[in-house]
XYZ file of C-alpha atoms in Angstrom:
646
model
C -0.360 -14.896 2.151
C 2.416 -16.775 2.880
C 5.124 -15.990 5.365
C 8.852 -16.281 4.917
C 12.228 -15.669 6.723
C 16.070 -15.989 6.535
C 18.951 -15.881 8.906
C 22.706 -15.353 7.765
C 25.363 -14.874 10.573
C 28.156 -13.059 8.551
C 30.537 -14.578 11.589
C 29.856 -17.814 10.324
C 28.043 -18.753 13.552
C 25.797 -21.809 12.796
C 21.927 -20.818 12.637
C 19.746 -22.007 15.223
C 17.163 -24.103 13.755
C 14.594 -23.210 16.621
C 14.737 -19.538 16.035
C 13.618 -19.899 12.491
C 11.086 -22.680 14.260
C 9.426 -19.735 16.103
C 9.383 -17.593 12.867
C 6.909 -19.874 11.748
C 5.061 -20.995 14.854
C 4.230 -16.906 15.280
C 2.774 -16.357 11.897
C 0.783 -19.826 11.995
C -2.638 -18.068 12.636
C -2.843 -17.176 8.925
C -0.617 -19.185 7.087
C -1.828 -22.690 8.214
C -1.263 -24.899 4.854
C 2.478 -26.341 6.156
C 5.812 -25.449 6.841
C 9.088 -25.717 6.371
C 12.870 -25.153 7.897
C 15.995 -25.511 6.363
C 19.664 -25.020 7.848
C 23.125 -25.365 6.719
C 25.804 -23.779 8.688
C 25.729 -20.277 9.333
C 22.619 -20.141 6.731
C 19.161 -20.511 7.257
C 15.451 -20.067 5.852
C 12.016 -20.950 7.123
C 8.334 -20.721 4.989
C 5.164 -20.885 6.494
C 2.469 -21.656 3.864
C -1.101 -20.479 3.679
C -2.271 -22.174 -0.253
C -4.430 -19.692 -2.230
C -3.638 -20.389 -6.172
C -4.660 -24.040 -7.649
C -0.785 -24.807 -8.397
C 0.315 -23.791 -4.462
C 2.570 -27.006 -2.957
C 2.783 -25.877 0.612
C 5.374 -27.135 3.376
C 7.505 -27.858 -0.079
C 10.935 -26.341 -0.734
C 12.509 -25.291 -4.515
C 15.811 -25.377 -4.912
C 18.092 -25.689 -8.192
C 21.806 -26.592 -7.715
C 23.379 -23.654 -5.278
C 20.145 -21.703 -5.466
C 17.296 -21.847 -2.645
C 14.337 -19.352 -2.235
C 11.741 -18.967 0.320
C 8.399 -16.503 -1.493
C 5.468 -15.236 -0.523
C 4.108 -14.805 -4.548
C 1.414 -14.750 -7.243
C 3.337 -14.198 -10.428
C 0.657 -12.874 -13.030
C 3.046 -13.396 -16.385
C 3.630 -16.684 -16.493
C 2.998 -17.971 -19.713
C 5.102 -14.280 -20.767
C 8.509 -15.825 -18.186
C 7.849 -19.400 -19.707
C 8.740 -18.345 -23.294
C 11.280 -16.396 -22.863
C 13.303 -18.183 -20.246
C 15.941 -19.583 -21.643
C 15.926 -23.811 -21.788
C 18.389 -24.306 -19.192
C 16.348 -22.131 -16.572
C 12.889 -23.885 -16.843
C 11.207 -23.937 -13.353
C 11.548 -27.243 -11.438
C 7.811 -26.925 -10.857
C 4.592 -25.792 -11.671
C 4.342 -23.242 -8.383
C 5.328 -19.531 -9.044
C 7.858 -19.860 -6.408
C 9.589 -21.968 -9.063
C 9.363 -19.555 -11.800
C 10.880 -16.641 -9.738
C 13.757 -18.516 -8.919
C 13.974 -19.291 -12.937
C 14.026 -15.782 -13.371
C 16.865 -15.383 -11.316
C 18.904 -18.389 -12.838
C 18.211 -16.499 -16.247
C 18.631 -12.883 -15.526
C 20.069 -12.540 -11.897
C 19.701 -8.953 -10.403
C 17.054 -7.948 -13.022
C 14.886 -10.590 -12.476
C 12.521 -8.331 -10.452
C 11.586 -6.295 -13.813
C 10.615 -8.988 -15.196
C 8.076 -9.888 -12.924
C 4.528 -9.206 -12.621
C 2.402 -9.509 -9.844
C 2.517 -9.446 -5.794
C 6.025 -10.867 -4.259
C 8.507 -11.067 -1.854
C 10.937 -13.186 -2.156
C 14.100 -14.224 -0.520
C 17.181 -16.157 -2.675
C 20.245 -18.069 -1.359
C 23.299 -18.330 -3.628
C 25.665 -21.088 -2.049
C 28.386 -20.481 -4.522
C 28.821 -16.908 -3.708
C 27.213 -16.735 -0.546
C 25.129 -14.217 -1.226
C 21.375 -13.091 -0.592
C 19.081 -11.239 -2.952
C 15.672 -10.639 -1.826
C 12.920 -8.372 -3.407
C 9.262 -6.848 -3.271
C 6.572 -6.077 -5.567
C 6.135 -2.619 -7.049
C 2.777 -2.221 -4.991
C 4.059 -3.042 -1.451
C 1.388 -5.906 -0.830
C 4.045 -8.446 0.182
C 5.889 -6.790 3.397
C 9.779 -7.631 3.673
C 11.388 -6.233 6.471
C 15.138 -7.344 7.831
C 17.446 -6.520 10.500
C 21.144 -6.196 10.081
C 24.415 -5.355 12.136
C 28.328 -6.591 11.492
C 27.262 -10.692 12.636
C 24.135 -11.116 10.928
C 21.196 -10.814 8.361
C 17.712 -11.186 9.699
C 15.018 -11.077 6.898
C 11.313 -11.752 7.377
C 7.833 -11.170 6.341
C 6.706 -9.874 9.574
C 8.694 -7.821 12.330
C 7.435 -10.708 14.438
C 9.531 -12.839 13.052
C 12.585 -11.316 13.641
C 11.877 -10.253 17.003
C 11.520 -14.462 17.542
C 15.350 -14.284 17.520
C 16.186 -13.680 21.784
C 19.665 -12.518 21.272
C 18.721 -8.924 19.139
C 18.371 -5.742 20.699
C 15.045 -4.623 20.171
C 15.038 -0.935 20.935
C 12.795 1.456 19.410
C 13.843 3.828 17.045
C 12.684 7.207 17.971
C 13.391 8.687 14.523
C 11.236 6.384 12.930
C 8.292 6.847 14.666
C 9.132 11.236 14.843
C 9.132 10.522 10.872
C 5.483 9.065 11.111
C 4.428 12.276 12.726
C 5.302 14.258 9.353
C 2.548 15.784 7.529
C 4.462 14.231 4.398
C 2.992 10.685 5.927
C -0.136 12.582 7.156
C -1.224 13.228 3.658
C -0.239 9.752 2.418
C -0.443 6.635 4.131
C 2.731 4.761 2.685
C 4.728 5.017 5.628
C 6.413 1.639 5.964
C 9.262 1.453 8.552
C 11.204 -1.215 10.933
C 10.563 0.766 13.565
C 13.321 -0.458 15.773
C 17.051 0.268 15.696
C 18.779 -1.680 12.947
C 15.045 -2.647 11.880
C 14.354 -1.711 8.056
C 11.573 -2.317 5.253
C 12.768 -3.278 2.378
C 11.150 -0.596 -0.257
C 8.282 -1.410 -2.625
C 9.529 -1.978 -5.905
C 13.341 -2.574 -4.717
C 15.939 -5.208 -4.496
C 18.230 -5.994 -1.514
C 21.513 -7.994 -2.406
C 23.657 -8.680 0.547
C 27.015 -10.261 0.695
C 30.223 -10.748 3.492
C 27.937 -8.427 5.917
C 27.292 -5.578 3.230
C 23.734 -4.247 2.368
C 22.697 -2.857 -0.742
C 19.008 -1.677 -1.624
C 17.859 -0.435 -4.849
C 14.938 0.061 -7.054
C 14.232 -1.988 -9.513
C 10.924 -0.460 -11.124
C 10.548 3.626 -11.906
C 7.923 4.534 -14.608
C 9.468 6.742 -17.169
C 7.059 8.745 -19.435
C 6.935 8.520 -22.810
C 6.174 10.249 -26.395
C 2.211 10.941 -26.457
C 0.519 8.244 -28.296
C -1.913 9.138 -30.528
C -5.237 7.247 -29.136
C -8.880 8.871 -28.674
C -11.265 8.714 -25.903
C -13.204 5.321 -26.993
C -9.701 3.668 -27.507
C -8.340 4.613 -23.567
C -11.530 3.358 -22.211
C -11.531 0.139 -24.151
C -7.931 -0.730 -23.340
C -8.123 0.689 -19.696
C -11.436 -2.080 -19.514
C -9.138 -4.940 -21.422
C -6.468 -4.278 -18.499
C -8.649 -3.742 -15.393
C -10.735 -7.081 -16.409
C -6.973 -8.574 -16.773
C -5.809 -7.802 -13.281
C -9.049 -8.997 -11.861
C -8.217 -11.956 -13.365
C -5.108 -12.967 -12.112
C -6.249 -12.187 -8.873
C -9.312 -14.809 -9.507
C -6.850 -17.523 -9.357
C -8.026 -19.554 -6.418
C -8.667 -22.918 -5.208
C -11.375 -21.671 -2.965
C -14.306 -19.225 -2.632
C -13.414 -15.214 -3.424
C -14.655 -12.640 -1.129
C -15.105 -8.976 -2.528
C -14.953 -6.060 -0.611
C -18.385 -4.418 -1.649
C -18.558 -0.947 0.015
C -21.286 0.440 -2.664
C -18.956 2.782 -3.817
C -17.564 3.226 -7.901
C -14.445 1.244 -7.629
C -15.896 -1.624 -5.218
C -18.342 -1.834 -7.589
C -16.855 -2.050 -10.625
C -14.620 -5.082 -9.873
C -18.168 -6.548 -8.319
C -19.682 -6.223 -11.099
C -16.535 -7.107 -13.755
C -16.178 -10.109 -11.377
C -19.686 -11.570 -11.815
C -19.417 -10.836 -15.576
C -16.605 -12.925 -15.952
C -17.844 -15.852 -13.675
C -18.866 -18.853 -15.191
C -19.705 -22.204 -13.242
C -16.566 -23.584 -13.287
C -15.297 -20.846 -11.232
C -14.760 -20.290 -7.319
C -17.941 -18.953 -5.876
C -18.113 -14.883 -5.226
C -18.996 -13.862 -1.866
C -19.870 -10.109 -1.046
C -18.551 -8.310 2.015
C -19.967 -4.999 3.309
C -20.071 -2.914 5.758
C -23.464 -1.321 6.740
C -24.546 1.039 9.041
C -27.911 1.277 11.342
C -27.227 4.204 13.418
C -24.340 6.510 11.656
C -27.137 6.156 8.279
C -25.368 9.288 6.883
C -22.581 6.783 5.548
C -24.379 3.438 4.706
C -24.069 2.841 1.385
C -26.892 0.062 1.047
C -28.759 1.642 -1.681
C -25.689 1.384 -3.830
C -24.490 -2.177 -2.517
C -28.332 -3.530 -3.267
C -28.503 -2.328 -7.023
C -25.068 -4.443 -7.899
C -26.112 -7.572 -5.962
C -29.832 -7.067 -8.060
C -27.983 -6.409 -11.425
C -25.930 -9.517 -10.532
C -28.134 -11.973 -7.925
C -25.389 -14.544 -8.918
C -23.256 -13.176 -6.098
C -23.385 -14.201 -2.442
C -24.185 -11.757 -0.324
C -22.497 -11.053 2.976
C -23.365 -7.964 5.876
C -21.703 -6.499 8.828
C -23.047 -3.754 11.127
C -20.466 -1.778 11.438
C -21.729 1.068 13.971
C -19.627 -0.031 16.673
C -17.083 -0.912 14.530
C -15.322 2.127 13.660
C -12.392 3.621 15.715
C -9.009 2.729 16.616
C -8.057 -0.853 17.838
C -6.026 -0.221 20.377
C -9.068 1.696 22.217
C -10.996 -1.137 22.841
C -9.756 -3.284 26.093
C -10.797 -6.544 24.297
C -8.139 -6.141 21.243
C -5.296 -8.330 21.190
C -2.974 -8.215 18.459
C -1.229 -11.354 16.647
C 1.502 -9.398 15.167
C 3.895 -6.381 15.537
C 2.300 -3.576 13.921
C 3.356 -0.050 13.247
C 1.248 3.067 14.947
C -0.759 3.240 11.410
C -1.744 -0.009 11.091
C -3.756 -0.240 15.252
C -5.036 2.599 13.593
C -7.608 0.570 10.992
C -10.994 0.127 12.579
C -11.719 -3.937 13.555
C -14.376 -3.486 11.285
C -11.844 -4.664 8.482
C -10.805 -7.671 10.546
C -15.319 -8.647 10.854
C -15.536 -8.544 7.458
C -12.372 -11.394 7.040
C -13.763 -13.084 9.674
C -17.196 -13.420 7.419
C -14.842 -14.449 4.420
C -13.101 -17.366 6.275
C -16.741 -18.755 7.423
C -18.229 -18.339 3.866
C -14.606 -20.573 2.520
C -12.558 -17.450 1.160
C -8.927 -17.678 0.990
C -8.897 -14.184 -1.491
C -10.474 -10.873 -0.851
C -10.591 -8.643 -3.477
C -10.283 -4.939 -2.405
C -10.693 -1.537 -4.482
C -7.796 0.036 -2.306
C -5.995 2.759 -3.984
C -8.887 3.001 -7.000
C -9.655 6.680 -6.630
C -5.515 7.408 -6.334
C -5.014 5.946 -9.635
C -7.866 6.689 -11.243
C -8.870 10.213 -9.827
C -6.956 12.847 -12.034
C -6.801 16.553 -11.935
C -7.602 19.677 -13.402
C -4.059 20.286 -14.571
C -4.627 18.657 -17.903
C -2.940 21.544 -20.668
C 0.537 19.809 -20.560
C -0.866 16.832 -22.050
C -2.808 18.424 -24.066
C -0.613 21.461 -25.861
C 2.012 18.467 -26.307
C -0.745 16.262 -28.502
C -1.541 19.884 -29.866
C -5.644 19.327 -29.093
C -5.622 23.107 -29.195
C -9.214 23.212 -29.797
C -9.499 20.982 -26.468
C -7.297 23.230 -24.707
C -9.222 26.485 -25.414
C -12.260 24.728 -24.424
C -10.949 23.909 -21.402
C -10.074 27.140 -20.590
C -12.997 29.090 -21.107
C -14.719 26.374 -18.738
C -11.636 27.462 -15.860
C -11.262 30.816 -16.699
C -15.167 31.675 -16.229
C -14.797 30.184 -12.491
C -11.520 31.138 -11.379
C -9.349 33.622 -13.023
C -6.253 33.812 -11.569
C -5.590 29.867 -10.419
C -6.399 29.322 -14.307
C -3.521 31.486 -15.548
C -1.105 30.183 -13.130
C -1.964 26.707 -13.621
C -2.146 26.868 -17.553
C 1.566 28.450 -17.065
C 3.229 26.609 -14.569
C 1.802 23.572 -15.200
C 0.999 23.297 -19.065
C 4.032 25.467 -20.542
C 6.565 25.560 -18.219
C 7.018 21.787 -18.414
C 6.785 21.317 -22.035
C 9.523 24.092 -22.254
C 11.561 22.881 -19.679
C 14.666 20.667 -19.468
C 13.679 17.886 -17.394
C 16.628 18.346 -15.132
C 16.078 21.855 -14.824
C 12.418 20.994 -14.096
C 13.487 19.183 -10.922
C 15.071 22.252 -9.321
C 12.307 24.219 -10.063
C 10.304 21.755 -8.270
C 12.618 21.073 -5.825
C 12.394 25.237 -4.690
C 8.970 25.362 -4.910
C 8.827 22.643 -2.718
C 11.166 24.235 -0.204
C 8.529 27.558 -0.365
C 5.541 26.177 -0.268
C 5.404 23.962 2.764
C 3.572 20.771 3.245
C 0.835 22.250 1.546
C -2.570 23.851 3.208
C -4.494 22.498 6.237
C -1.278 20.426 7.550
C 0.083 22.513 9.886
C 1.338 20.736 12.920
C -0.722 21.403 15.948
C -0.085 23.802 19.003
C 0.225 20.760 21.651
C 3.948 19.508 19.735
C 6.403 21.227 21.339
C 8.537 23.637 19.416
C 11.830 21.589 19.182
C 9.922 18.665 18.283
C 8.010 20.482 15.534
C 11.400 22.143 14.168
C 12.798 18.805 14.007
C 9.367 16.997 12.175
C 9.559 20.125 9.647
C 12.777 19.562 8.702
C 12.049 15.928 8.694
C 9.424 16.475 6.255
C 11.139 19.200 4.222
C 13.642 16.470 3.465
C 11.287 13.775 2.655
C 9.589 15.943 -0.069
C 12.676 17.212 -1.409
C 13.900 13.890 -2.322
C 10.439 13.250 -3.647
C 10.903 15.764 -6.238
C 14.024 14.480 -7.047
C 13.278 11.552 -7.891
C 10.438 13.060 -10.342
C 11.452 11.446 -13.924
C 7.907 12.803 -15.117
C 7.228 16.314 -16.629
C 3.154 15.252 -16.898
C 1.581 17.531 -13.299
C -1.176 14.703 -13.052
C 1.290 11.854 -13.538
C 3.399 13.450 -11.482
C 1.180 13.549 -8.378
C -0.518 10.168 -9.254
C 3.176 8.397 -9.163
C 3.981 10.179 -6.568
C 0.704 9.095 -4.375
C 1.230 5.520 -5.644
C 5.381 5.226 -4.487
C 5.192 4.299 -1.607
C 1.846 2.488 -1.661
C -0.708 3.097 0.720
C -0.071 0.931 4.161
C -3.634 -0.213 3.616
C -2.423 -2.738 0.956
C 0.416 -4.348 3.124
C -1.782 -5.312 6.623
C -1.273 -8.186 7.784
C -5.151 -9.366 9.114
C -4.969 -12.427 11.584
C -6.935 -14.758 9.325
C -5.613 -16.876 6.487
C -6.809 -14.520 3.826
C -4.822 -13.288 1.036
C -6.492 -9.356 -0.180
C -5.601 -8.797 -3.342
C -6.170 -5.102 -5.260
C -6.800 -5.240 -8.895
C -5.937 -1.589 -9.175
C -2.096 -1.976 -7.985
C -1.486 -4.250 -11.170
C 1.554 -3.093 -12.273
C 0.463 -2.934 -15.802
C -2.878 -1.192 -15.203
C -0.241 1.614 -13.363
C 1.451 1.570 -16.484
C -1.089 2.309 -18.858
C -2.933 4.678 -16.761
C 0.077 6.997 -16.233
C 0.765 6.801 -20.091
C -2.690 7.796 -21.484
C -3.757 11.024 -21.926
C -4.166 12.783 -18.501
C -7.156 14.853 -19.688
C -9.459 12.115 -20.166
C -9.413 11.039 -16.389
C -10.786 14.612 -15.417
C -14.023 16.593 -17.215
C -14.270 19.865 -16.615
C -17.628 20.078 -17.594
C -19.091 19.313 -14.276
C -18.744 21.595 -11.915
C -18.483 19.022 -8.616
C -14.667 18.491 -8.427
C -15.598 14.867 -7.418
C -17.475 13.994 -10.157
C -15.099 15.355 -12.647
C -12.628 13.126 -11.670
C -11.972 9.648 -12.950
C -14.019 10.453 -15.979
C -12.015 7.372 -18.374
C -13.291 4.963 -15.646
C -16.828 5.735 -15.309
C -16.901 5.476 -19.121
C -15.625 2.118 -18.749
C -17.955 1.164 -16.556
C -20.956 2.302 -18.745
C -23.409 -0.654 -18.860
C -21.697 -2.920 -16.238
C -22.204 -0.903 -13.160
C -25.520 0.392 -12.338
C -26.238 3.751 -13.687
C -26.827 5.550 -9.763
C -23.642 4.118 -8.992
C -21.831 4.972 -11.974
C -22.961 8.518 -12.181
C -23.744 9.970 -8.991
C -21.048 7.659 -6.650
C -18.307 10.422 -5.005
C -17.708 8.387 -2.024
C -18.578 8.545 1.572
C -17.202 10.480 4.481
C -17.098 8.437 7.412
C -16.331 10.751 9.781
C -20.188 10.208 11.755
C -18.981 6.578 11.975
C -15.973 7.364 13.613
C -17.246 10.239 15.876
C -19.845 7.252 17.200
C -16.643 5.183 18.387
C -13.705 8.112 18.660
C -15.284 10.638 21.291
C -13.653 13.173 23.364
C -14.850 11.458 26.293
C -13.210 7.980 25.240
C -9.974 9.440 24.542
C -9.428 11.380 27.293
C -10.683 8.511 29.690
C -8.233 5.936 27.877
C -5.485 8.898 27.661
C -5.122 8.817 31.699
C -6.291 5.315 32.664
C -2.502 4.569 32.089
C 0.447 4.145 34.709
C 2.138 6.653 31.990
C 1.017 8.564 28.901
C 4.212 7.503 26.804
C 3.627 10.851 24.688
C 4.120 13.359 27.519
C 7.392 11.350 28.498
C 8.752 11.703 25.291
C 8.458 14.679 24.471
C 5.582 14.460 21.462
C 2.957 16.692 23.086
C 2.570 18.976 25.685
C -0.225 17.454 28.260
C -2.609 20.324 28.871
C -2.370 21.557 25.381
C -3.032 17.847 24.054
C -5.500 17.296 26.417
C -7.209 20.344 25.410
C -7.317 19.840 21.941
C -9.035 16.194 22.782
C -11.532 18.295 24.685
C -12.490 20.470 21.936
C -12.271 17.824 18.674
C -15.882 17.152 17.627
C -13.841 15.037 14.566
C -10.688 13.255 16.018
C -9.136 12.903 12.971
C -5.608 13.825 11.320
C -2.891 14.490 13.676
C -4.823 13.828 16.921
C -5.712 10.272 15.633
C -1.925 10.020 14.670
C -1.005 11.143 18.252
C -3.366 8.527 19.693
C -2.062 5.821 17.388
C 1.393 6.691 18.697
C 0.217 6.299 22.128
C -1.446 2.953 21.898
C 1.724 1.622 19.527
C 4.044 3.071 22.797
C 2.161 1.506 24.995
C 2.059 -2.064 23.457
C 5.523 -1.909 23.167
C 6.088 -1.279 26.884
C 7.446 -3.975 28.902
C 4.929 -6.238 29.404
C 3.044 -4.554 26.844
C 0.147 -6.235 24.105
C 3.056 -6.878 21.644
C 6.075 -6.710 23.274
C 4.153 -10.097 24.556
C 4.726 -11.320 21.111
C 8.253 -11.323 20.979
C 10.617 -14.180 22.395
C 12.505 -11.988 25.078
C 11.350 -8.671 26.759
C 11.501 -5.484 24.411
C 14.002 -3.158 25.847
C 12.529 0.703 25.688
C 15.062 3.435 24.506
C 14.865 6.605 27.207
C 12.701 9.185 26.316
């Protein structure tokens, strides 16, 4: 995807032209299609280009009269923004660059609800001297900026900015505490600056700036509506007419499409929907997988060989990936292109072989299933919905089927979460889940471990406490399932937003905004069947009914996913850690204050899965020490990082 970047200096300093020079230069790797730089006092924007869709001009600016924009885009409604702009705000061009910046000629600060599809997007507005920048509701386009009283740094990548010699780059200990929360633990949509004064601007929100002030704010919150009246065969033909749509506009390319094929359910079924809509006229489809000859326990080559035989028109593509699995920044050989946050040196290089394979088969697209099972996956709770379309016979049913396996959970569940919502004042609803969020904790199995010192663990509870707090506040959703599915979904997972080192684009069919929106507003009991009795299996029920005839049957029936823990205790031992732990001139972890060393070191000792926190705590580590002086990023930037004391 494309790459993009703006400077204003409130104190009308002029711009240098070679900072924004270096934005570019940094990101070239994977946007390689052309560049361009533009200055004009104390103003200034760069784009570097990497061309994916057939209509892409890259290295070439769009302006209208006062207005300029730099975007990093695939706008999936256009044909929707062409009839309804207004005549005087028809886009200068064919690109979709051109018919954001039409958007905001015609509806200014709303502009971003209008749009549909992955963005980030920067505007200039001479006449008021103003910015307004935005990002999709999904988080796939990463927008981060850095501000103080002189100037306005936005960029694509915190590489970028740190191009710029004359900002303090210090890190910000708060925002890397904050990653430590078992809040970000249990969801992987942590998405910070990471240095002080550095800042992400949210998925789904806007950023207008203007005379040195900042103002962020979301553009995009689903709001649940009356219960439609629609059966089971109707949800699973329109969820199919909407998934196949978002597939779609993701197909537009003028090059071959690579597919993330793990052999699982929702790998499979945009496979296998992929091939079905393929004609000859169309980009080739290439395959990528991941298989495995000595951790066997998680290959998933059975699965991945029955949808390349239903569908032999698809190119296939394989990667052993036994010694692929563990954390990056374990491995002496890795050297990282780009600033990247303690989650992201997290992901295994197995992701980056599997690009590699797409660039050498022509691929400028990948097509992922990321976040499939969190939209898809449902729960149990299923009585509000139903009591509310008064399917009483459904909801007795139902409850036999809980009530004969668990008792008590069943009463409290049809109570708290099927009554007690439909009775409730949606306000009042809020601060009841606001309390029970202050009771119950971060919820079971995430309690922080014995090695993080006491003051640091009062501080990361609180931390936490705060974080899901304002969670529930923000709740504008009675619906229990919903409810947890929006909440899983905002932020997005951080697996969406990595930026890989090759010119690929990954696109994920099942963060279309309008496949979100239908799947929150059907009928949360027909994503879960209670009926069979493995909780995995019960779950996303509407989709494998969608995917009756088009996925193969052992796929579509038996598929609950794979643990890849053997994978990752083959590359993650004790041994490893411990040996890579105190090869260092300085653990960075003991000097701050994150873990105590003989507790930390005995927990290493003991983990036969290094998973969860310990992972985290390694992550943190490795991020620390690339940051160091001297360190595998700090490299990256144009002056040496400067370290804030422990």
């Amino acid at each position: 995807m494309s790459a993009i970047s703006a400077i204003v200096n409130w104190n009308h300093r002029p711009v240098d032209r070679t900072v924004l020079d270096r934005a570019n230069a940094c990101v070239r790797h994977r946007c390689p299609d052309g560049s361009w730089v533009w200055t004009e006092g104390a103003v200034g924007m760069a784009q570097a280009d990497l061309a994916v869709l057939p209509e892409d001009e890259p290295g070439v600016q769009v302006q209208c009269g006062p207005l300029r924009i730099a975007a990093s885009c695939r706008i999936d409604n256009r044909e929707e923004l062409r009839a309804t702009l207004p005549v005087d705000c028809r886009p200068v061009n064919s690109t979709d660059t051109a018919f954001i910046l039409s958007a905001y000629q015609a509806w200014g600060d709303k502009c971003s609800e209008r749009l549909i599809g992955d963005f980030a997007f920067i505007i200039w507005n001479e006449t008021d001297k103003s910015v307004y920048a935005a990002r999709d509701i999904s988080g796939v386009r990463t927008l981060f900026y850095y501000s103080d009283a002189a100037r306005l740094f936005l960029a694509s990548d915190r590489t970028q900015i740190v191009q710029d010699s004359s900002l303090p780059v210090e890190i910000d200990d708060e925002q890397v505490i904050e990653y430590l929360t078992p809040t970000y633990q249990m969801s992987t949509g942590w998405d910070q600056g990471l240095f002080k004064a550095f800042h992400s601007v949210p998925a789904g929100s806007y950023l207008r700036a203007k005379d040195g002030k900042i103002d962020v704010r979301s553009y995009w919150q689903w709001m649940e509506q009356s219960p439609e009246r629609i059966n089971r065969q109707e949800v699973t033909e329109r969820y199919l007419v909407q998934l196949k749509e978002a597939i779609s506009c993701r197909s537009r390319s003028r090059a071959a499409i690579g597919i993330e094929l793990s052999g699982g359910l929702d790998s499979s079924a945009l496979a296998c929907l992929s091939a079905q809509m393929w004609d000859n006229s169309m980009s080739e489809i290439h395959t990528l997988s991941d298989v495995f000859d000595v951790a066997t326990e998680v290959d998933e080559r059975p699965g991945i060989e029955a949808v390349l035989a239903m569908y032999p028109h698809l190119h296939r593509a394989y990667q052993v990936a036994d010694e692929m699995y563990g954390p990056q920044c374990l491995k002496d050989d890795w050297e990282p292109r780009s600033i990247m946050g303690p989650c992201e040196i997290l992901m295994p290089s197995a992701n980056f072989g599997l690009y590699q394979m797409a660039v050498e088969r022509g691929c400028r697209i990948v097509v992922t299933g990321e976040s499939g099972d969190v939209l898809n996956d449902g729960d149990d709770r299923v009585y509000y919905d139903l009591i509310r379309r008064r399917r009483i016979a459904e909801t007795v049913r139902r409850l036999r089927l809980d009530w004969a396996r668990y008792r008590r959970y069943t009463a409290r569940m049809f109570i708290t979460d099927g009554v007690l919502p439909l009775l409730t004042p949606l306000p009042i609803l809020r601060r009841i889940l606001e309390a029970r969020t202050r009771r119950m904790g971060p919820g079971e199995g995430w309690e922080l471990p014995e090695y993080i010192p006491s003051s640091l663990a009062a501080k990361v509870r609180a931390m936490d406490e705060s974080l899901r707090i304002e969670r529930a506040r923000r709740t504008q959703v009675k619906c229990p399932t919903a409810r947890e599915t929006l909440e899983d979904l905002q932020p997005p997972s951080i697996a969406l937003s990595i930026q890989y080192p090759q010119p690929i684009q990954t696109v994920h069919p099942y963060m279309d905004r309008r496949l979100i929106e239908f799947v929150l507003s059907m009928p949360q009991d027909m994503k879960w069947e209670h009926e069979e009795s493995d909780l995995l299996l019960a779950s996303r029920h509407h989709h494998r009914l969608a995917m009756k005839g088009i996925i193969p049957e052992s796929v579509r029936v038996r598929n609950v996913g794979v643990e890849f823990s053997p994978s990752l205790q083959h590359n993650f031992t004790p041994e490893l850690v411990r040996k890579w732990l105190l090869s260092h001139s300085m653990v960075h972890i003991f000097e701050r204050g994150y873990a105590e060393p003989a507790a930390f070191l005995d927990a290493v000792a003991e983990c036969d899965n290094p998973g969860g926190y310990l992972a985290s705590m390694i992550s943190v580590e490795g991020w620390l020490r690339a940051m160091e002086p001297g360190g595998k990023m700090a490299r990256l930037a144009y002056s040496q990082v400067h370290r804030t004391a422990a």
